[in-house]
Amino acid sequence: MREPGSSVAVRPRLTVVSGPSGVGKSSVVAEVVRRWPQLFVSVSVTTRVPRSEERPDEHYHYVDRATFARMIGRGEFLEYAEYAGNFYGTPLGPLREALSAGRPTLLEIEVQGARQVRAAMPDALLVMLVPPSWEVLHGRLFDRGTEDPAARECRLRVARAELDAVGEFDATVVNDDVRRAAQELINLMGGTGDRTPPARPL
Ligand code: 5GP
């Protein structure tokens, strides 16, 4: 992306990371934040029940379906989607605040949401995180054991469709190693990473 008449690349301020369930998005994003604490990562709203290791308002804001529907009605989401039987959405307020404060921002969302962000904010950078192979993804979903077999099958079906959408994304990062993938993502976002946060990443 370039400014008219300029040869200097303009760094997008909003980055979307998508990728199939089990690909390791959360681990990669956690590593990115560890290296780049200034980055604002949006906390989504969901109707899914919390997993045992998840803490409310840190991993997600957990709400019931009626509340989610009210939030849609009030236009409180940048985007939202139904995924494997639950709703997920990006709240607009905190994101707007971060962007107007000039902070680089990151959304970790699925593909339908990424498409909505692209439509609403064409300058956003869309990155697809992919597994080294389909077998690796299958293995990771089994190993983490957070889904029952039916839910896992559902997520694997959705994962195939998500990987088919890779051509709609600006860049692809292979999660063969969390630290390597995190650094590649930071480079794409225009940060420098390297343990110490850059003084002026944007
Ligand atoms: P999980 O239930 O595994 O936490 O998330 C399921 C999927 O929903 C993942 O692909 C995750 O990235 C995505 N997701 C999380 N938050 C949002 C959101 O706010 N909007 C959309 N569209 N997808 C989300």
Short mmCIF file of C-alpha atoms and ligand atoms in Angstrom, two decimals:
data_model
loop_
_atom_site.label_atom_id
_atom_site.label_comp_id
_atom_site.label_asym_id
_atom_site.label_seq_id
_atom_site.Cartn_x
_atom_site.Cartn_y
_atom_site.Cartn_z
CA MET A 1 0.00 0.00 0.00
CA ARG A 2 1.52 3.35 -1.02
CA GLU A 3 0.60 6.98 -0.53
CA PRO A 4 -0.10 8.73 -3.82
CA GLY A 5 3.13 10.18 -5.16
CA SER A 6 5.21 8.52 -2.48
CA SER A 7 7.64 5.64 -2.78
CA VAL A 8 7.49 4.94 0.96
CA ALA A 9 5.20 2.13 2.03
CA VAL A 10 2.49 3.27 4.46
CA ARG A 11 2.06 0.85 7.33
CA PRO A 12 -1.54 -0.17 7.86
CA ARG A 13 -2.67 0.43 11.39
CA LEU A 14 -5.23 -2.33 11.58
CA THR A 15 -4.19 -5.93 11.02
CA VAL A 16 -6.52 -8.90 10.88
CA VAL A 17 -5.18 -12.37 11.62
CA SER A 18 -7.38 -15.25 10.53
CA GLY A 19 -6.78 -18.94 10.22
CA PRO A 20 -8.47 -22.25 10.92
CA SER A 21 -9.30 -23.35 14.42
CA GLY A 22 -6.28 -25.12 15.94
CA VAL A 23 -3.70 -23.38 13.76
CA GLY A 24 -2.26 -21.61 16.81
CA LYS A 25 -3.53 -18.05 16.32
CA SER A 26 -3.73 -17.34 20.05
CA SER A 27 -0.18 -18.57 20.74
CA VAL A 28 1.24 -16.55 17.87
CA VAL A 29 -0.69 -13.43 18.89
CA ALA A 30 0.45 -13.84 22.54
CA GLU A 31 4.06 -14.01 21.33
CA VAL A 32 3.55 -10.94 19.14
CA VAL A 33 2.23 -8.99 22.15
CA ARG A 34 5.10 -10.17 24.33
CA ARG A 35 7.51 -8.68 21.81
CA TRP A 36 5.42 -5.64 20.99
CA PRO A 37 3.50 -4.55 24.12
CA GLN A 38 2.26 -1.35 22.51
CA LEU A 39 0.08 -3.36 20.16
CA PHE A 40 -3.64 -3.21 20.95
CA VAL A 41 -5.36 -6.59 20.59
CA SER A 42 -9.13 -6.40 20.48
CA VAL A 43 -11.08 -8.52 22.99
CA SER A 44 -14.06 -10.00 21.18
CA VAL A 45 -17.59 -10.57 22.44
CA THR A 46 -18.87 -14.14 22.17
CA THR A 47 -21.86 -16.29 23.04
CA ARG A 48 -19.58 -19.33 23.44
CA VAL A 49 -19.18 -20.69 26.97
CA PRO A 50 -15.73 -20.06 28.47
CA ARG A 51 -13.15 -22.86 28.34
CA SER A 52 -11.67 -23.83 31.70
CA GLU A 53 -8.46 -21.86 31.18
CA GLU A 54 -10.19 -18.72 29.88
CA ARG A 55 -10.83 -15.61 31.94
CA PRO A 56 -13.76 -13.27 31.25
CA ASP A 57 -12.85 -9.90 29.72
CA GLU A 58 -9.32 -11.11 29.02
CA HIS A 59 -9.90 -13.81 26.42
CA TYR A 60 -13.45 -12.76 25.54
CA HIS A 61 -16.38 -10.81 26.88
CA TYR A 62 -18.94 -13.60 27.38
CA VAL A 63 -22.58 -12.69 26.79
CA ASP A 64 -25.83 -14.52 26.13
CA ARG A 65 -27.50 -14.52 22.72
CA ALA A 66 -30.07 -11.89 23.67
CA THR A 67 -27.32 -9.48 24.72
CA PHE A 68 -25.36 -10.19 21.54
CA ALA A 69 -28.48 -9.50 19.44
CA ARG A 70 -29.03 -6.21 21.29
CA MET A 71 -25.43 -5.21 20.61
CA ILE A 72 -25.93 -5.91 16.90
CA GLY A 73 -29.07 -3.77 16.95
CA ARG A 74 -27.21 -0.89 18.56
CA GLY A 75 -24.44 -1.07 15.93
CA GLU A 76 -21.80 -1.90 18.52
CA PHE A 77 -19.75 -4.23 16.31
CA LEU A 78 -17.24 -3.54 13.56
CA GLU A 79 -18.01 -7.04 12.35
CA TYR A 80 -19.62 -10.18 13.69
CA ALA A 81 -20.16 -13.75 12.53
CA GLU A 82 -21.62 -17.07 13.54
CA TYR A 83 -18.93 -19.73 13.81
CA ALA A 84 -19.54 -23.39 14.70
CA GLY A 85 -22.83 -22.52 16.41
CA ASN A 86 -21.67 -19.49 18.41
CA PHE A 87 -21.57 -15.77 17.70
CA TYR A 88 -18.40 -13.67 17.80
CA GLY A 89 -18.00 -9.94 17.25
CA THR A 90 -15.45 -7.15 17.44
CA PRO A 91 -16.64 -4.27 19.65
CA LEU A 92 -16.17 -0.93 17.93
CA GLY A 93 -15.60 1.36 20.92
CA PRO A 94 -12.21 0.17 22.23
CA LEU A 95 -10.92 -0.32 18.69
CA ARG A 96 -11.80 3.25 17.72
CA GLU A 97 -10.10 4.53 20.86
CA ALA A 98 -6.90 2.60 20.12
CA LEU A 99 -6.82 3.71 16.50
CA SER A 100 -7.40 7.34 17.34
CA ALA A 101 -4.58 7.12 19.90
CA GLY A 102 -2.36 5.99 16.99
CA ARG A 103 -1.81 2.50 18.38
CA PRO A 104 -1.23 -0.37 15.96
CA THR A 105 -4.16 -2.75 16.40
CA LEU A 106 -4.76 -6.41 15.77
CA LEU A 107 -7.91 -8.50 15.42
CA GLU A 108 -7.85 -12.27 15.67
CA ILE A 109 -11.03 -13.32 13.90
CA GLU A 110 -12.40 -15.87 11.46
CA VAL A 111 -12.75 -15.44 7.70
CA GLN A 112 -16.33 -14.09 7.43
CA GLY A 113 -15.36 -11.34 9.86
CA ALA A 114 -12.14 -10.63 7.94
CA ARG A 115 -14.23 -10.06 4.82
CA GLN A 116 -16.45 -7.57 6.67
CA VAL A 117 -13.37 -5.70 7.93
CA ARG A 118 -12.01 -5.55 4.38
CA ALA A 119 -15.30 -4.01 3.21
CA ALA A 120 -15.44 -1.49 6.08
CA MET A 121 -11.73 -0.65 6.18
CA PRO A 122 -10.08 -1.39 2.84
CA ASP A 123 -6.66 -0.35 4.17
CA ALA A 124 -6.59 -3.12 6.77
CA LEU A 125 -3.88 -5.73 6.34
CA LEU A 126 -5.35 -9.25 6.18
CA VAL A 127 -3.04 -12.07 7.18
CA MET A 128 -3.93 -15.76 7.05
CA LEU A 129 -2.10 -18.03 9.48
CA VAL A 130 -1.84 -21.53 8.00
CA PRO A 131 -0.60 -24.85 9.40
CA PRO A 132 2.48 -26.52 7.88
CA SER A 133 0.12 -29.29 6.70
CA TRP A 134 -3.46 -30.49 7.07
CA GLU A 135 -2.24 -33.42 9.21
CA VAL A 136 -0.59 -31.03 11.66
CA LEU A 137 -3.85 -29.07 12.04
CA HIS A 138 -5.84 -32.25 12.58
CA GLY A 139 -3.34 -33.36 15.24
CA ARG A 140 -3.43 -30.02 17.06
CA LEU A 141 -7.22 -30.00 17.29
CA PHE A 142 -7.10 -33.52 18.75
CA ASP A 143 -4.27 -32.76 21.16
CA ARG A 144 -5.78 -29.66 22.69
CA GLY A 145 -8.90 -31.66 23.58
CA THR A 146 -11.12 -28.62 24.14
CA GLU A 147 -13.86 -29.84 21.78
CA ASP A 148 -15.97 -32.97 21.82
CA PRO A 149 -15.78 -35.13 18.62
CA ALA A 150 -18.83 -33.51 16.95
CA ALA A 151 -17.56 -29.98 17.60
CA ARG A 152 -14.11 -30.99 16.39
CA GLU A 153 -15.51 -32.38 13.14
CA CYS A 154 -17.48 -29.18 12.65
CA ARG A 155 -14.33 -27.08 13.18
CA LEU A 156 -12.35 -29.25 10.74
CA ARG A 157 -15.04 -28.75 8.06
CA VAL A 158 -14.96 -24.99 8.62
CA ALA A 159 -11.15 -25.09 8.61
CA ARG A 160 -11.09 -26.51 5.08
CA ALA A 161 -13.36 -23.73 3.84
CA GLU A 162 -11.23 -21.12 5.64
CA LEU A 163 -8.03 -22.38 4.03
CA ASP A 164 -9.76 -22.13 0.64
CA ALA A 165 -10.12 -18.37 1.24
CA VAL A 166 -6.37 -17.80 1.43
CA GLY A 167 -6.35 -15.99 -1.92
CA GLU A 168 -8.47 -13.18 -0.43
CA PHE A 169 -5.71 -12.32 2.06
CA ASP A 170 -2.76 -9.95 1.63
CA ALA A 171 -0.25 -12.33 3.16
CA THR A 172 0.11 -15.89 4.43
CA VAL A 173 2.21 -16.89 7.45
CA VAL A 174 2.99 -20.56 8.08
CA ASN A 175 2.86 -21.46 11.77
CA ASP A 176 5.70 -23.98 11.75
CA ASP A 177 7.23 -22.33 14.82
CA VAL A 178 5.41 -19.86 17.10
CA ARG A 179 8.35 -17.47 17.58
CA ARG A 180 9.26 -17.43 13.91
CA ALA A 181 5.65 -16.92 12.83
CA ALA A 182 5.23 -14.11 15.42
CA GLN A 183 8.28 -12.30 14.11
CA GLU A 184 7.07 -12.63 10.52
CA LEU A 185 3.74 -11.14 11.55
CA ILE A 186 5.46 -8.26 13.32
CA ASN A 187 7.53 -7.59 10.21
CA LEU A 188 4.38 -7.55 8.08
CA MET A 189 2.75 -5.09 10.46
CA GLY A 190 5.73 -2.79 10.23
CA GLY A 191 7.02 -3.32 13.77
CA THR A 192 10.48 -4.56 14.60
CA GLY A 193 9.77 -6.91 17.51
CA ASP A 194 13.06 -8.22 18.92
CA ARG A 195 12.09 -8.55 22.60
CA THR A 196 12.38 -4.81 23.36
CA PRO A 197 9.43 -2.88 22.01
CA PRO A 198 10.37 -0.39 19.31
CA ALA A 199 10.23 3.23 20.41
CA ARG A 200 8.03 4.18 17.45
CA PRO A 201 6.65 1.08 15.78
CA LEU A 202 4.43 3.09 13.45
P1 5GP B 1 -12.72 -20.00 19.54
O1 5GP B 1 -14.08 -20.50 19.89
O2 5GP B 1 -11.79 -21.13 19.14
O3 5GP B 1 -12.13 -19.09 20.58
O4 5GP B 1 -12.90 -19.09 18.23
C1 5GP B 1 -13.52 -19.59 17.08
C2 5GP B 1 -13.20 -18.70 15.91
O5 5GP B 1 -13.80 -17.42 16.09
C3 5GP B 1 -11.71 -18.45 15.73
O6 5GP B 1 -11.38 -18.55 14.36
C4 5GP B 1 -11.52 -17.02 16.22
O7 5GP B 1 -10.44 -16.38 15.59
C5 5GP B 1 -12.84 -16.43 15.78
N1 5GP B 1 -13.18 -15.18 16.45
C6 5GP B 1 -12.83 -14.76 17.69
N2 5GP B 1 -13.31 -13.54 17.93
C7 5GP B 1 -13.96 -13.15 16.80
C8 5GP B 1 -14.66 -11.96 16.43
O8 5GP B 1 -14.77 -10.98 17.15
N3 5GP B 1 -15.21 -11.94 15.19
C9 5GP B 1 -15.12 -13.00 14.32
N4 5GP B 1 -15.68 -12.86 13.12
N5 5GP B 1 -14.46 -14.12 14.64
C10 5GP B 1 -13.89 -14.20 15.87
#
